[in-house]
Short mmCIF file of C-alpha atoms in Angstrom, two decimals:
data_model
loop_
_atom_site.label_atom_id
_atom_site.label_comp_id
_atom_site.label_asym_id
_atom_site.label_seq_id
_atom_site.Cartn_x
_atom_site.Cartn_y
_atom_site.Cartn_z
CA MET A 6 2.34 10.31 19.43
CA ALA A 7 4.27 10.57 16.08
CA MET A 8 4.03 7.41 13.96
CA LYS A 9 7.05 5.30 13.12
CA LEU A 10 6.09 3.96 9.59
CA THR A 11 7.68 1.14 7.73
CA LEU A 12 6.59 -1.01 4.70
CA ALA A 13 5.75 -4.67 4.83
CA ILE A 14 4.10 -7.49 2.77
CA ALA A 15 0.96 -8.99 4.27
CA LEU A 16 1.61 -12.70 4.67
CA GLU A 17 -1.46 -14.04 6.63
CA CYS A 18 -4.43 -12.12 7.63
CA SER A 19 -7.35 -12.63 10.04
CA PRO A 20 -10.22 -10.18 10.74
CA THR A 21 -8.14 -8.70 13.71
CA GLU A 22 -4.48 -8.88 12.75
CA CYS A 23 -2.00 -9.65 10.10
CA LYS A 24 1.42 -11.31 9.96
CA ALA A 25 3.65 -9.28 7.76
CA GLN A 26 7.29 -9.35 6.52
CA LEU A 27 9.15 -6.17 6.94
CA LEU A 28 10.81 -4.98 3.74
CA ASP A 29 13.62 -3.32 5.42
CA SER A 30 14.84 -6.20 7.52
CA GLY A 31 12.86 -9.28 6.34
CA GLY A 32 11.77 -9.81 9.82
CA VAL A 33 8.17 -11.14 10.35
CA VAL A 34 5.78 -9.31 12.84
CA LEU A 35 2.29 -9.81 13.92
CA ALA A 36 0.39 -6.59 13.53
CA GLN A 37 -3.14 -5.70 14.72
CA TYR A 38 -5.17 -3.28 12.54
CA SER A 39 -5.75 0.36 13.38
CA THR A 40 -9.45 1.10 14.19
CA GLN A 41 -9.81 2.82 10.77
CA VAL A 42 -8.36 -0.16 8.78
CA GLN A 43 -10.34 -2.79 10.71
CA ALA A 44 -13.56 -0.88 10.31
CA ARG A 45 -13.41 -0.48 6.54
CA ILE A 46 -10.57 -2.33 4.73
CA GLN A 47 -9.98 -5.95 4.26
CA THR A 48 -6.23 -6.78 4.20
CA LEU A 49 -5.21 -9.95 2.20
CA PRO A 50 -1.88 -11.78 1.84
CA GLY A 51 0.34 -10.10 -0.82
CA GLN A 52 -0.77 -6.67 -0.08
CA LEU A 53 1.64 -4.05 0.65
CA VAL A 54 0.96 -2.43 4.12
CA ALA A 55 2.27 0.44 6.09
CA LEU A 56 2.90 -0.44 9.76
CA ASP A 57 3.20 2.04 12.64
CA LEU A 58 6.03 0.50 14.84
CA ASN A 59 5.68 3.20 17.59
CA PRO A 60 3.18 1.32 19.69
CA VAL A 61 4.19 -1.64 21.77
CA ARG A 62 2.60 -3.90 19.15
CA PRO A 63 2.78 -2.94 15.40
CA ILE A 64 -0.35 -1.60 13.79
CA VAL A 65 -1.38 -1.90 10.14
CA VAL A 66 -2.36 1.74 9.26
CA TYR A 67 -2.62 1.64 5.42
CA ARG A 68 -2.59 -0.95 2.56
CA TRP A 69 -2.03 -0.98 -1.22
CA HIS A 70 -3.58 -3.58 -3.61
CA PRO A 71 -1.39 -5.48 -6.05
CA GLY A 72 -2.66 -5.37 -9.62
CA THR A 73 -1.71 -5.91 -13.22
CA VAL A 74 -1.40 -3.19 -15.85
CA ARG A 75 -3.98 -3.98 -18.58
CA GLN A 76 -3.96 -0.87 -20.63
CA LEU A 77 -2.04 2.48 -20.91
CA LYS A 78 -4.31 5.52 -21.88
CA GLY A 79 -2.20 8.71 -22.06
CA ASP A 80 -1.31 9.57 -18.41
CA LYS A 81 -3.81 6.92 -17.16
CA VAL A 82 -3.11 3.35 -16.30
CA ILE A 83 -5.86 0.77 -16.37
CA VAL A 84 -5.16 -1.81 -13.67
CA ASP A 85 -6.89 -5.22 -12.96
CA ASP A 86 -7.22 -5.18 -9.25
CA GLN A 87 -7.34 -8.97 -8.99
CA HIS A 88 -10.98 -8.74 -7.63
CA CYS A 89 -12.74 -8.68 -11.22
CA SER A 90 -12.48 -4.94 -11.51
CA LEU A 91 -10.48 -2.52 -13.73
CA ILE A 92 -9.31 0.64 -12.16
CA GLU A 93 -8.37 3.71 -13.94
CA ALA A 94 -5.35 5.11 -12.10
CA SER A 95 -2.65 7.84 -12.33
CA SER A 96 0.96 7.26 -11.53
CA ALA A 97 1.92 8.84 -8.09
CA THR A 98 3.56 12.25 -8.41
CA GLY A 99 7.27 11.80 -8.82
CA LEU A 100 7.20 8.03 -9.56
CA GLU A 101 9.81 7.74 -12.16
CA VAL A 102 9.00 4.50 -13.83
CA VAL A 103 7.81 3.61 -17.31
CA LEU A 104 4.94 1.11 -16.91
CA GLN A 105 4.19 -1.56 -19.59
CA VAL A 106 1.13 -3.71 -20.17
CA ASN A 107 1.28 -6.90 -17.85
CA ASP A 108 3.56 -5.06 -15.23
CA TRP A 109 2.58 -5.73 -11.70
CA VAL A 110 1.92 -2.66 -9.50
CA PHE A 111 0.65 -1.50 -6.16
CA VAL A 112 -2.38 0.88 -6.19
CA SER A 113 -4.42 2.60 -3.59
CA PHE A 114 -7.14 5.24 -3.19
CA GLY A 115 -6.92 6.71 0.27
CA TYR A 116 -4.59 9.50 0.61
CA ALA A 117 -4.61 10.54 -3.03
CA ASN A 118 -8.57 10.62 -3.03
CA ARG A 119 -8.26 9.04 -6.44
CA TRP A 120 -6.77 5.76 -7.64
CA GLU A 121 -3.04 5.99 -7.84
CA VAL A 122 -0.21 3.60 -8.97
CA ALA A 123 2.20 3.88 -6.00
CA ASP A 124 5.05 1.66 -7.48
CA LEU A 125 6.05 -1.00 -9.80
CA ALA A 126 6.20 -4.54 -8.13
CA ILE A 127 8.73 -7.09 -9.00
CA ASP A 128 8.50 -10.54 -7.23
CA GLY A 129 5.68 -9.08 -5.01
CA ARG A 130 7.76 -6.35 -3.68
CA PRO A 131 7.75 -2.57 -4.49
CA THR A 132 10.91 -1.42 -6.50
CA HIS A 133 11.10 2.10 -5.11
CA ILE A 134 10.89 1.69 -1.37
CA GLU A 135 12.65 5.03 -0.55
CA TYR A 136 10.51 6.92 -2.86
CA LEU A 137 7.29 5.22 -1.72
CA SER A 138 8.17 5.95 1.95
CA ASN A 139 9.09 9.58 1.36
CA TYR A 140 5.93 10.04 -0.82
CA ALA A 141 3.37 8.02 1.09
CA PHE A 142 4.31 8.24 4.74
CA PRO A 143 3.55 12.04 5.27
CA LYS A 144 0.26 11.63 3.52
CA ILE A 145 -0.65 8.66 5.72
CA GLU A 146 0.23 10.61 8.86
CA GLU A 147 -1.77 13.63 7.65
CA LEU A 148 -4.84 11.32 7.17
CA TYR A 149 -4.68 10.18 10.78
CA ARG A 150 -3.97 13.63 11.99
CA LYS A 151 -7.03 14.99 10.42
CA GLY A 152 -9.07 11.90 11.31
CA ALA A 153 -9.78 11.50 7.64
CA TYR A 154 -9.12 7.83 7.23
#
């Protein structure tokens, strides 16, 4: 069955499900975790998540960490992941934003197989939702098709 993906911000999370606010409508849904997410990823409030709306109940299938840009090193961005770690990341292919030190961003590792800045965040929300959806959703679907996530 094809995925019907949308972006949301995690509001409240438990070990089995997450209440999330949909970015397109502002509605709030209760989503369970995909087997892959529940097995290896802890989802926390404030994280950006991809939900599959195709099943009867929404499912969290992917998530991005919020972080703060701490340093710019050529084409690399050093991001504080809010968990006492600094991550060296690259901007996602085609992301047209000039990052500055202290900017909030969303980062992930999964589909890129390297740390990647997915988008600039303002007020806890991604600023390029259409870009992020067009860029990330096919990659997320491919991870699940291949069983690589």
